[in-house]
Every structure is written in structure tokens, then in C-alpha cells.
Amino acid sequence: MAAPKGKYAWTATVGEKGQIVIPKQARDLFGIKPGDVLILLGDDKHGIAIPPKEMFNEIFGSVFNGKD
């Protein structure tokens, strides 16, 4: 089954130190480079999300301004 346009799925393995490797295709697609700082968001019901770097200001604005 083909994924809808703009939707992707990859797998990652957690190493002994709790580190994960982001697949190359995902790094290339989202412009993730060595040394980049990423934010991980977690939700008990929905899991973990790693939003694009460009969304940091929007995310933090929502958090600090009390928006949902």
C-alpha cells in the first residue's frame, strides 16, 4: 500500500545508551545535520513526535502564551 503524498514512516533502533539514529532519508528530507538540536514532544496517549525545526517558535509561542 502506498503512503499518502507527504506522509512517511521509518524505523529507528534504540542503542544501549538510549540513542536513536534518524534514517538518512528522513535527515535529508527535513534538512537535519550533525550538531542540530531537536525537540521531542511526548504524549502518554499518542507517543513521541519530533517536529520540524521551523516549528520551534510556533510551539514555544503556544506553550508560553497558554494556547492549546
GROMACS .gro file of N, CA and C in nm, residues 3-52:
model
  150
    3ALA      N    1   0.189   0.512   0.064
    3ALA     CA    2   0.156   0.615   0.164
    3ALA      C    3   0.096   0.737   0.094
    4PRO      N    4   0.008   0.809   0.162
    4PRO     CA    5  -0.045   0.933   0.104
    4PRO      C    6   0.069   1.032   0.079
    5LYS      N    7   0.052   1.118  -0.018
    5LYS     CA    8   0.154   1.217  -0.052
    5LYS      C    9   0.191   1.299   0.071
    6GLY      N   10   0.321   1.313   0.096
    6GLY     CA   11   0.369   1.393   0.207
    6GLY      C   12   0.372   1.319   0.339
    7LYS      N   13   0.335   1.192   0.341
    7LYS     CA   14   0.335   1.112   0.463
    7LYS      C   15   0.445   1.007   0.454
    8TYR      N   16   0.520   0.988   0.562
    8TYR     CA   17   0.633   0.897   0.561
    8TYR      C   18   0.634   0.814   0.689
    9ALA      N   19   0.700   0.700   0.684
    9ALA     CA   20   0.720   0.618   0.803
    9ALA      C   21   0.857   0.553   0.792
   10TRP      N   22   0.931   0.557   0.901
   10TRP     CA   23   1.062   0.493   0.908
   10TRP      C   24   1.072   0.418   1.039
   11THR      N   25   1.172   0.336   1.052
   11THR     CA   26   1.201   0.272   1.179
   11THR      C   27   1.336   0.320   1.227
   12ALA      N   28   1.355   0.316   1.358
   12ALA     CA   29   1.483   0.351   1.419
   12ALA      C   30   1.508   0.253   1.533
   13THR      N   31   1.634   0.219   1.555
   13THR     CA   32   1.671   0.128   1.662
   13THR      C   33   1.731   0.208   1.777
   14VAL      N   34   1.690   0.177   1.898
   14VAL     CA   35   1.745   0.242   2.017
   14VAL      C   36   1.868   0.163   2.060
   15GLY      N   37   1.982   0.233   2.074
   15GLY     CA   38   2.106   0.168   2.115
   15GLY      C   39   2.114   0.154   2.266
   16GLU      N   40   2.222   0.094   2.313
   16GLU     CA   41   2.242   0.069   2.456
   16GLU      C   42   2.240   0.196   2.540
   17LYS      N   43   2.283   0.308   2.483
   17LYS     CA   44   2.286   0.435   2.555
   17LYS      C   45   2.157   0.515   2.538
   18GLY      N   46   2.055   0.454   2.479
   18GLY     CA   47   1.927   0.522   2.459
   18GLY      C   48   1.925   0.614   2.338
   19GLN      N   49   2.026   0.607   2.254
   19GLN     CA   50   2.032   0.692   2.136
   19GLN      C   51   1.961   0.627   2.019
   20ILE      N   52   1.901   0.711   1.935
   20ILE     CA   53   1.842   0.660   1.811
   20ILE      C   54   1.911   0.725   1.693
   21VAL      N   55   1.911   0.655   1.582
   21VAL     CA   56   1.967   0.709   1.458
   21VAL      C   57   1.849   0.742   1.368
   22ILE      N   58   1.841   0.866   1.327
   22ILE     CA   59   1.736   0.909   1.235
   22ILE      C   60   1.777   0.863   1.095
   23PRO      N   61   1.692   0.789   1.025
   23PRO     CA   62   1.729   0.739   0.893
   23PRO      C   63   1.771   0.851   0.798
   24LYS      N   64   1.867   0.819   0.712
   24LYS     CA   65   1.923   0.917   0.619
   24LYS      C   66   1.815   0.985   0.535
   25GLN      N   67   1.721   0.908   0.485
   25GLN     CA   68   1.615   0.967   0.402
   25GLN      C   69   1.539   1.074   0.481
   26ALA      N   70   1.512   1.049   0.607
   26ALA     CA   71   1.441   1.147   0.691
   26ALA      C   72   1.531   1.269   0.716
   27ARG      N   73   1.659   1.246   0.746
   27ARG     CA   74   1.751   1.359   0.768
   27ARG      C   75   1.760   1.446   0.644
   28ASP      N   76   1.772   1.383   0.529
   28ASP     CA   77   1.780   1.459   0.404
   28ASP      C   78   1.650   1.536   0.377
   29LEU      N   79   1.537   1.471   0.395
   29LEU     CA   80   1.408   1.533   0.369
   29LEU      C   81   1.384   1.655   0.456
   30PHE      N   82   1.424   1.646   0.585
   30PHE     CA   83   1.397   1.754   0.679
   30PHE      C   84   1.519   1.841   0.708
   31GLY      N   85   1.628   1.821   0.635
   31GLY     CA   86   1.745   1.907   0.649
   31GLY      C   87   1.813   1.897   0.785
   32ILE      N   88   1.812   1.778   0.844
   32ILE     CA   89   1.875   1.758   0.974
   32ILE      C   90   2.024   1.729   0.953
   33LYS      N   91   2.107   1.809   1.018
   33LYS     CA   92   2.252   1.798   1.003
   33LYS      C   93   2.316   1.762   1.137
   34PRO      N   94   2.438   1.705   1.133
   34PRO     CA   95   2.509   1.677   1.260
   34PRO      C   96   2.520   1.803   1.344
   35GLY      N   97   2.494   1.791   1.473
   35GLY     CA   98   2.501   1.905   1.564
   35GLY      C   99   2.370   1.979   1.581
   36ASP      N  100   2.271   1.952   1.496
   36ASP     CA  101   2.140   2.016   1.512
   36ASP      C  102   2.078   1.974   1.645
   37VAL      N  103   2.004   2.064   1.704
   37VAL     CA  104   1.930   2.034   1.826
   37VAL      C  105   1.785   2.011   1.788
   38LEU      N  106   1.730   1.899   1.831
   38LEU     CA  107   1.591   1.865   1.801
   38LEU      C  108   1.510   1.865   1.929
   39ILE      N  109   1.382   1.891   1.918
   39ILE     CA  110   1.293   1.885   2.032
   39ILE      C  111   1.206   1.760   2.016
   40LEU      N  112   1.188   1.687   2.123
   40LEU     CA  113   1.100   1.571   2.123
   40LEU      C  114   0.981   1.604   2.212
   41LEU      N  115   0.862   1.589   2.157
   41LEU     CA  116   0.740   1.613   2.233
   41LEU      C  117   0.677   1.478   2.264
   42GLY      N  118   0.627   1.463   2.385
   42GLY     CA  119   0.568   1.335   2.423
   42GLY      C  120   0.428   1.351   2.476
   43ASP      N  121   0.347   1.251   2.448
   43ASP     CA  122   0.209   1.246   2.496
   43ASP      C  123   0.182   1.101   2.537
   44ASP      N  124   0.128   1.082   2.658
   44ASP     CA  125   0.102   0.948   2.708
   44ASP      C  126   0.018   0.864   2.612
   45LYS      N  127  -0.077   0.926   2.545
   45LYS     CA  128  -0.169   0.853   2.459
   45LYS      C  129  -0.122   0.843   2.314
   46HIS      N  130  -0.046   0.944   2.268
   46HIS     CA  131  -0.012   0.949   2.126
   46HIS      C  132   0.134   0.920   2.095
   47GLY      N  133   0.220   0.916   2.195
   47GLY     CA  134   0.360   0.882   2.172
   47GLY      C  135   0.450   1.002   2.159
   48ILE      N  136   0.559   0.984   2.085
   48ILE     CA  137   0.663   1.086   2.071
   48ILE      C  138   0.658   1.147   1.932
   49ALA      N  139   0.679   1.278   1.925
   49ALA     CA  140   0.685   1.348   1.796
   49ALA      C  141   0.812   1.432   1.793
   50ILE      N  142   0.872   1.441   1.676
   50ILE     CA  143   0.987   1.528   1.654
   50ILE      C  144   0.947   1.627   1.546
   51PRO      N  145   0.898   1.745   1.586
   51PRO     CA  146   0.851   1.842   1.486
   51PRO      C  147   0.969   1.905   1.410
   52PRO      N  148   0.943   1.956   1.290
   52PRO     CA  149   1.047   2.024   1.214
   52PRO      C  150   1.101   2.146   1.289
   0.00000   0.00000   0.00000
